[in-house]
Short mmCIF file of C-alpha atoms in Angstrom, two decimals:
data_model
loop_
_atom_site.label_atom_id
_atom_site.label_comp_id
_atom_site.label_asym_id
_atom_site.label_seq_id
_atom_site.Cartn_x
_atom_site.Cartn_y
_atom_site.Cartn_z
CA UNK A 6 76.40 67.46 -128.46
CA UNK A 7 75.84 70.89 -127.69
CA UNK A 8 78.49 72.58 -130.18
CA UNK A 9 77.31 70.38 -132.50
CA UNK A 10 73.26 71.66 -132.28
CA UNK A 11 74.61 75.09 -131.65
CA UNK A 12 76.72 74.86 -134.85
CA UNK A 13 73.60 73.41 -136.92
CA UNK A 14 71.56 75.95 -136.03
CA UNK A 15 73.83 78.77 -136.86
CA UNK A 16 74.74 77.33 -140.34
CA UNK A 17 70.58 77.56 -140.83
CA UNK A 18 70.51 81.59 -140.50
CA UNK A 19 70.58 84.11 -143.16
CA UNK A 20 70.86 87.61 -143.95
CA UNK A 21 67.30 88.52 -143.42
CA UNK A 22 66.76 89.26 -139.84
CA UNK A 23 62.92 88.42 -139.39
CA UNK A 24 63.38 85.11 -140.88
CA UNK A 25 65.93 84.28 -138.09
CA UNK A 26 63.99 85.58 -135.63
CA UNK A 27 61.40 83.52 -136.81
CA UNK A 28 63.87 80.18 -137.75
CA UNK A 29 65.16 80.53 -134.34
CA UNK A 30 61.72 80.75 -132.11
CA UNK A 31 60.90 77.52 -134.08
CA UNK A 32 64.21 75.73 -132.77
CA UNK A 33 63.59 76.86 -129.34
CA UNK A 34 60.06 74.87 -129.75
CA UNK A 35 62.15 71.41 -131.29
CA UNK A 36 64.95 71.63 -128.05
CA UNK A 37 62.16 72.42 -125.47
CA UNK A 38 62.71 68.87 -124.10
CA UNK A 39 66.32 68.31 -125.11
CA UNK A 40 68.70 67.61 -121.98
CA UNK A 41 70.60 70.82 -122.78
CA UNK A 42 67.66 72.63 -123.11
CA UNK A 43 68.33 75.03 -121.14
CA UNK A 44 71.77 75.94 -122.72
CA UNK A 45 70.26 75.99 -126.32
CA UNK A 46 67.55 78.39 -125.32
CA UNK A 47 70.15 80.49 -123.40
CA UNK A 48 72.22 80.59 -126.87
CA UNK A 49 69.25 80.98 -129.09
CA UNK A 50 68.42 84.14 -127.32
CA UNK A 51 71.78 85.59 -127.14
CA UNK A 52 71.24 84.94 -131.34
CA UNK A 53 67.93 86.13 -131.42
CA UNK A 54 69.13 89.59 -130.22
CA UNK A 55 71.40 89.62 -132.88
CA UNK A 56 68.87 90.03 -135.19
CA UNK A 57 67.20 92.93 -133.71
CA UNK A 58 67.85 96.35 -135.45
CA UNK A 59 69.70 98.84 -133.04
CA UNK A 60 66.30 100.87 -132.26
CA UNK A 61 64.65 97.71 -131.51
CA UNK A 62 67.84 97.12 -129.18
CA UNK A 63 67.90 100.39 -127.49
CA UNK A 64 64.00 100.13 -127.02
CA UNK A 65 64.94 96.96 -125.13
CA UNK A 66 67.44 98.71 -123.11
CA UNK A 67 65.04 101.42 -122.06
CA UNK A 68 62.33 99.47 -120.94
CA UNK A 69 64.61 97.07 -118.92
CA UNK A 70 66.21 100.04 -117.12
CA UNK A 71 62.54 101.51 -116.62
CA UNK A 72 61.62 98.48 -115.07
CA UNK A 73 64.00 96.80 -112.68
CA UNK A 74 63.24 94.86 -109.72
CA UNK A 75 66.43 94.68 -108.20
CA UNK A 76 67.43 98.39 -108.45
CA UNK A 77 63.89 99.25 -107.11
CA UNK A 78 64.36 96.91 -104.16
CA UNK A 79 68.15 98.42 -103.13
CA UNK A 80 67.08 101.77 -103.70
CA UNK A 81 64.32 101.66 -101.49
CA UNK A 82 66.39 100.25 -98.99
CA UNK A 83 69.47 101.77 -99.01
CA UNK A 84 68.94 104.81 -96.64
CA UNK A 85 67.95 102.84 -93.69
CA UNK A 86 70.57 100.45 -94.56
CA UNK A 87 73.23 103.35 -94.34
CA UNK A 88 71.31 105.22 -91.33
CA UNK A 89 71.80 101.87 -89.42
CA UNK A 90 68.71 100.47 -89.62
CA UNK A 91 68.24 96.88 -90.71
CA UNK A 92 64.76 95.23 -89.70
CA UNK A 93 62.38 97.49 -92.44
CA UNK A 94 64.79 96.28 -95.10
CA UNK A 95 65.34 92.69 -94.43
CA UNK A 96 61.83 92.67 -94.41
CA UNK A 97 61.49 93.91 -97.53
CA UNK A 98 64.51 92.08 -99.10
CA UNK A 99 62.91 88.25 -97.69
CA UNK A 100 59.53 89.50 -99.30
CA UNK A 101 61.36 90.34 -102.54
CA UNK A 102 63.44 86.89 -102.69
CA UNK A 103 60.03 84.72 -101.94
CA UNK A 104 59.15 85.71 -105.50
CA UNK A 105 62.71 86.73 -107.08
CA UNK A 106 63.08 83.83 -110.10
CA UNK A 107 67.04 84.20 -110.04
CA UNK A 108 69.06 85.46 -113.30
CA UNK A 109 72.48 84.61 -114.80
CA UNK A 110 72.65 81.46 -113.15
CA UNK A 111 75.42 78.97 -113.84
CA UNK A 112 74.62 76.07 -116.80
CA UNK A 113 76.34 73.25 -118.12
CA UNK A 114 78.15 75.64 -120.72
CA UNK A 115 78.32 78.66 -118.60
CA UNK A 116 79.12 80.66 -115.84
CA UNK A 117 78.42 84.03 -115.18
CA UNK A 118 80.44 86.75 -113.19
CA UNK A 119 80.56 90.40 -112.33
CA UNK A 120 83.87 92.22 -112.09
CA UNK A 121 83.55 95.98 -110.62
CA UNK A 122 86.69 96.83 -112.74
CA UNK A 123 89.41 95.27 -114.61
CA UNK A 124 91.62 94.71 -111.81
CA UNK A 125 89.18 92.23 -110.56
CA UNK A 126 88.63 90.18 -113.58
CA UNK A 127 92.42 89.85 -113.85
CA UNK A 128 92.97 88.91 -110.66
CA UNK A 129 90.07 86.66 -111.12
CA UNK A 130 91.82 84.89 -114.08
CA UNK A 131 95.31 84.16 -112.57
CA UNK A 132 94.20 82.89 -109.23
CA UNK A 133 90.37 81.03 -109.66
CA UNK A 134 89.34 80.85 -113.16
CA UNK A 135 86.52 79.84 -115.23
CA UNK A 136 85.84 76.39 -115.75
CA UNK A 137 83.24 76.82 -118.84
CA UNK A 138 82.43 79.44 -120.83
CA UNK A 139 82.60 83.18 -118.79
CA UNK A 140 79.58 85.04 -119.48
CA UNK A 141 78.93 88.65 -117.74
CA UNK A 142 76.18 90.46 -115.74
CA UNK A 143 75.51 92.99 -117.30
CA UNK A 144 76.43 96.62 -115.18
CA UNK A 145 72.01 96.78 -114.62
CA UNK A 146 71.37 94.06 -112.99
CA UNK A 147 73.02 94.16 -109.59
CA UNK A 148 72.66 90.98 -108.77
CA UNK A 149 76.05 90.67 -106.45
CA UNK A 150 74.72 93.64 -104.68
CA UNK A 151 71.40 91.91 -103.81
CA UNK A 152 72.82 88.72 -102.48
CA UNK A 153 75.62 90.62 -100.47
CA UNK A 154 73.47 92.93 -99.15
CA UNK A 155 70.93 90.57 -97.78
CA UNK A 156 73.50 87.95 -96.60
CA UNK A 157 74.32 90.86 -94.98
CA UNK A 158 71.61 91.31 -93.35
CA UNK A 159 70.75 88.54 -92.69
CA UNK A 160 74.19 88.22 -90.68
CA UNK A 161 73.45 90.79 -88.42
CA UNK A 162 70.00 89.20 -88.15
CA UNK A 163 71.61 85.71 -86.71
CA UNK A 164 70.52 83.92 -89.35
CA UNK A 165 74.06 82.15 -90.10
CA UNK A 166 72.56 79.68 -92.56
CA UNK A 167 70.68 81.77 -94.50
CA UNK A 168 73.17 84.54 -94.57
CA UNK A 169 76.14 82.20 -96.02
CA UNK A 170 73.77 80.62 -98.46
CA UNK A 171 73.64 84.61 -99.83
CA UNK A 172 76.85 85.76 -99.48
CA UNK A 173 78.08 82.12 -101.29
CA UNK A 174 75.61 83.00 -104.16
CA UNK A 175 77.55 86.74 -104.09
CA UNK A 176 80.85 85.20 -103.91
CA UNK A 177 80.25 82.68 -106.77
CA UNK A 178 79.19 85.52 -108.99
CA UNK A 179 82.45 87.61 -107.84
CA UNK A 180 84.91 85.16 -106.15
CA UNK A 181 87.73 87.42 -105.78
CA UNK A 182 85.81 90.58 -103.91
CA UNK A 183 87.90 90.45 -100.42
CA UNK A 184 84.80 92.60 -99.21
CA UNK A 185 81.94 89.83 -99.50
CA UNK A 186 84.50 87.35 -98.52
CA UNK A 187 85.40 88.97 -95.57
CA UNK A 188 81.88 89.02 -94.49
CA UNK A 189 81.30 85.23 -94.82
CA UNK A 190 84.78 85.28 -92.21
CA UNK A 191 82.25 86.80 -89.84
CA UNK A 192 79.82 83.85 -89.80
CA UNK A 193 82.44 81.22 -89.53
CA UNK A 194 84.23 83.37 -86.59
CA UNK A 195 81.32 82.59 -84.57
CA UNK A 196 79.23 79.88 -86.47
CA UNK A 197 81.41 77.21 -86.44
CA UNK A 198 83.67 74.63 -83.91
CA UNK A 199 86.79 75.60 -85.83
CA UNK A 200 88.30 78.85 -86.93
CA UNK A 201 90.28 77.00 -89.92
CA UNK A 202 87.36 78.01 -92.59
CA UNK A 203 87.72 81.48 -91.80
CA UNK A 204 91.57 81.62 -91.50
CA UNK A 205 91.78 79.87 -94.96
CA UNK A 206 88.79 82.95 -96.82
CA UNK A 207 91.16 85.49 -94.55
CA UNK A 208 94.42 84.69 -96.66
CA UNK A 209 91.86 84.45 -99.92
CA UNK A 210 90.60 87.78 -98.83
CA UNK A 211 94.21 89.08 -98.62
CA UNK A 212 95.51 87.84 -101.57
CA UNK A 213 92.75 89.75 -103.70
CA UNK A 214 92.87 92.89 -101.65
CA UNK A 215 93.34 96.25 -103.18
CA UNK A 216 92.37 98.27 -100.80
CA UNK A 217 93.87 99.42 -97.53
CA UNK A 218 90.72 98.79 -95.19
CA UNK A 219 90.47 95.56 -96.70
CA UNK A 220 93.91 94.65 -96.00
CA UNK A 221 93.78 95.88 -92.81
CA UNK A 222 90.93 94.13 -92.01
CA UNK A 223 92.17 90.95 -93.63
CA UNK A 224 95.16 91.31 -90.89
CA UNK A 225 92.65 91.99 -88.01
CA UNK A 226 90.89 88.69 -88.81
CA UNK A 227 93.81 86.66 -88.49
CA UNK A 228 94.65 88.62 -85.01
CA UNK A 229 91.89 87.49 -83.87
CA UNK A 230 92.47 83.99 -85.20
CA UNK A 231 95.65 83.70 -83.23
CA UNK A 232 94.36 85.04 -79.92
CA UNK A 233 92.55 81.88 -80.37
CA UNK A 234 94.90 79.93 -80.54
CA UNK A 235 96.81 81.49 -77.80
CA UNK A 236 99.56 82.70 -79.68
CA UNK A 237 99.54 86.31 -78.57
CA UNK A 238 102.55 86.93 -80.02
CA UNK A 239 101.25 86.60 -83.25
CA UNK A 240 98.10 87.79 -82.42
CA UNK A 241 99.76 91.27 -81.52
CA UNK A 242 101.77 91.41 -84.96
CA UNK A 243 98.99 91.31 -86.98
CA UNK A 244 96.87 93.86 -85.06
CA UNK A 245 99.99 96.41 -85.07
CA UNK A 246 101.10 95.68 -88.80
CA UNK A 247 96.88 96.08 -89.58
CA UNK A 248 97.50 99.53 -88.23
CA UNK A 249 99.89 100.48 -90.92
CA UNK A 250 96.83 100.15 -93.55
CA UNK A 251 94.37 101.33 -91.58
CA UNK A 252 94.56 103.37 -88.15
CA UNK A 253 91.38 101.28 -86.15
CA UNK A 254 89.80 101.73 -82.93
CA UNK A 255 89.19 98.02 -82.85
CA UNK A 256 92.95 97.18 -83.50
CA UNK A 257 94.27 99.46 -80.95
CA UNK A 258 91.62 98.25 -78.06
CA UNK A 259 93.05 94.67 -79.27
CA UNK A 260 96.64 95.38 -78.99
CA UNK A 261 96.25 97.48 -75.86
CA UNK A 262 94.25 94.26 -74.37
CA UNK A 263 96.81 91.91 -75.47
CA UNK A 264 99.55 93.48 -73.77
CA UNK A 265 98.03 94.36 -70.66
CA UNK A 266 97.44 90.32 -70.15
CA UNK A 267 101.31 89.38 -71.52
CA UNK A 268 103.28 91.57 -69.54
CA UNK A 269 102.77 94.56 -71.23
CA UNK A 270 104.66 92.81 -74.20
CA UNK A 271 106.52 95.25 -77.09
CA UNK A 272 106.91 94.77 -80.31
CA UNK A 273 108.52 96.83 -83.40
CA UNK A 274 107.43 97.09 -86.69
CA UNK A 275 110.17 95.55 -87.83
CA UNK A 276 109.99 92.57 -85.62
CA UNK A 277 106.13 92.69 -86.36
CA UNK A 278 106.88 92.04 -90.16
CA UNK A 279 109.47 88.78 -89.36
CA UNK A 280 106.81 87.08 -86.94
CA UNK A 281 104.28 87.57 -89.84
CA UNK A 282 106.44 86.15 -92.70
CA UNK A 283 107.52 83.46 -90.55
CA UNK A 284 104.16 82.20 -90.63
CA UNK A 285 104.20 82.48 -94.57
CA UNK A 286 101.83 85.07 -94.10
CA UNK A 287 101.23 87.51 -97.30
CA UNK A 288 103.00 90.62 -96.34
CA UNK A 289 101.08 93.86 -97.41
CA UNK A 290 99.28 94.07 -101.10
CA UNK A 291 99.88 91.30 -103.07
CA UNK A 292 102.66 91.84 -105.94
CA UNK A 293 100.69 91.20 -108.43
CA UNK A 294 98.42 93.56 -107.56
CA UNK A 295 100.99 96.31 -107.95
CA UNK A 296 102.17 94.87 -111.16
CA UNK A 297 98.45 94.90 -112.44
CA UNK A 298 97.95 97.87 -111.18
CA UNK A 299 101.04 99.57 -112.98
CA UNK A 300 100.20 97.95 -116.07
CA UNK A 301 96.85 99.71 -116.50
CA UNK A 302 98.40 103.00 -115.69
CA UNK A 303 100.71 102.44 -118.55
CA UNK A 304 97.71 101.68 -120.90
CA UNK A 305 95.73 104.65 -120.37
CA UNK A 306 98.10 106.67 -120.03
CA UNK A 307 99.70 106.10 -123.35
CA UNK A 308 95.72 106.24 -124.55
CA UNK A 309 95.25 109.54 -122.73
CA UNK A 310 92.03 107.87 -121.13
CA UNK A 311 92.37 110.47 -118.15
CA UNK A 312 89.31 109.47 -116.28
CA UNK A 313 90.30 105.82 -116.34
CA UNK A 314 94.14 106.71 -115.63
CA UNK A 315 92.96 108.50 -112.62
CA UNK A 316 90.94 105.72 -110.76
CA UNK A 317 94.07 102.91 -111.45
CA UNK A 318 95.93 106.16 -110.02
CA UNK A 319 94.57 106.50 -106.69
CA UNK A 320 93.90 102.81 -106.14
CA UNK A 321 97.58 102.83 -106.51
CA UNK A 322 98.11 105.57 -104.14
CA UNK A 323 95.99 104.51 -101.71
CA UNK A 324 98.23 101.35 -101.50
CA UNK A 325 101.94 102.53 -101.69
CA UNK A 326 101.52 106.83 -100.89
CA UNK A 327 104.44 107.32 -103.23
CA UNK A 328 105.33 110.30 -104.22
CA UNK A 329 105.44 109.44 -108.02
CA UNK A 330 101.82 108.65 -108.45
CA UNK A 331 101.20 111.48 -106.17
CA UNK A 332 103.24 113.26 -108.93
CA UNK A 333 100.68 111.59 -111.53
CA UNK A 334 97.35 112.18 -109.89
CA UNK A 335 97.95 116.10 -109.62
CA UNK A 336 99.03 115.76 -113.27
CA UNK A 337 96.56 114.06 -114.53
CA UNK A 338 93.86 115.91 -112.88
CA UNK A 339 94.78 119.33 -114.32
CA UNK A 340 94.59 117.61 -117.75
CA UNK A 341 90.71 117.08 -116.64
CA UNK A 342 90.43 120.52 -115.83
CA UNK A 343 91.45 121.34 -119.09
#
């Protein structure tokens, strides 16, 4: 029914842009009432912007950069977010959603995502997928950073309900970002009668991971999941093998306080890594990851895109510290400099 409309209506346009824009403001009028209304309209506008000229575009662009709500909103509350300081802007953030209308939300046609880079959406399209048409956010309208930011705070606020409503809204938009999933872990650690909903987001988080501190945390969360359970054992294999990603306070107090109450208990790396995959745990970054990961390098290199080459670079490096894309980065760099 709705290809069908959508197909009519297109056939109906010609090569003079006013009488579209006209034509298609009149269909908007007929489908007002039509059970895919809301899809129709959605389409109609995507064609009605079509039609503008590329001033009248640009003129669009401008004025929605010069006035936007929710880059206003984060900007003003950013410092005090990053000074540590959370009531001033959860205030303003529940005064901003009482009125916010919400954007880009899902239809009967479509879904709508953000990706921060490539990496994301492929990883995105071999493990979740879109089940209708994918549509994207566009880069000025943060709207993942609003709802992560106040289920945020709204997290350290105590307000569990609230606060996974926000950070479910973040995570439908992105579904693969390990760091908004790994915050909903936080509610469920201590929000729930089970730990089994966070275990299961843990070894989602993991499997998207591409960076070290996510990883590591990943592996802290399911520490803590098996300490627990009173497997300490496992509990003290994850905490050490989190330490080879990231060297944390928080995983050394654990360890330290895990062996002082199992009889001072020792464990190697290598035995670390066995106890792990025995529990068909992922073991480090995920393979594809790497795979991905190479690919791009590959591509831009071969394109000289430098600036692009470099970022796929160091995520790379971040993960492995090989000496080859060490090799790469310094090259690469001096053929920025140049």
């Amino acid at each position: 029914m709705y290809e069908e409309i959508i197909k009519e209506i297109k056939a109906n346009l010609g090569e003079n842009p006013d009488l579209n824009r006209k034509y298609l403001s009149s269909q908007i009028e007929v489908y007002k009432d039509h059970p895919y209304n809301k899809e129709i309209i959605k389409e109609i506008s995507r064609l009605m912007w079509d039609c503008l000229s590329d001033d009248e575009k640009q003129e669009f662009i401008e004025i929605s950069e010069r006035e936007n709500p929710i880059i206003d909103v984060l900007n003003d509350i950013f410092y005090e977010i990053e000074n540590g300081n959370y009531d001033e802007p959860l205030k303003k953030l529940n005064d901003f959603m009482k009125t916010f209308p919400g954007m880009f939300e899902d239809d009967k046609v479509s879904e709508y995502h953000y990706f921060t880079n490539p990496l994301e959406e492929l990883i995105f399209r071999k493990y979740v997928g879109a089940e209708k048409q994918l549509r994207y956010i566009p880069d000025n309208q943060p709207l993942l950073d609003l709802y992560y930011v106040y289920g945020f705070l709204l997290l350290e606020n105590k307000e569990y309900d609230k606060a996974e409503e926000y950070l479910k809204k973040a995570i439908k938009i992105d579904p693969v970002s390990a760091r908004i999933i790994l915050e909903l872990t936080e509610i469920y650690k201590v929000h729930t009668y089970t730990l089994n909903e966070s275990f299961i987001r843990t070894c989602d988080a993991l499997k998207y991971s591409y960076y070290p501190q996510d990883i590591a945390r990943c592996y802290r969360n399911l520490g803590y999941y098996y300490v627990e359970e009173n497997d300490m054992k496992t509990a003290l294999a994850l905490y050490i093998y989190s330490m080879e990603f990231e060297p944390s306070p928080l995983a050394y107090a654990e360890i330290k306080s895990i062996q002082s109450k199992n009889d001072n208990m020792e464990l190697s790396l290598e035995e670390c890594i066995e106890i792990i995959g025995n529990k068909n745990i992922q073991l480090g970054v995920n393979p594809f990851i790497l795979e991905t990961l190479d690919e791009f390098i590959k591509e831009y290199e071969a394109n000289k895109l430098y600036n692009q080459l470099m970022y796929f670079l160091e995520l790379k490096f971040d993960l492995t510290r090989d000496e080859e894309t060490l090799s790469k980065i310094n090259e690469t760099r001096e053929k920025l400099q140049n």
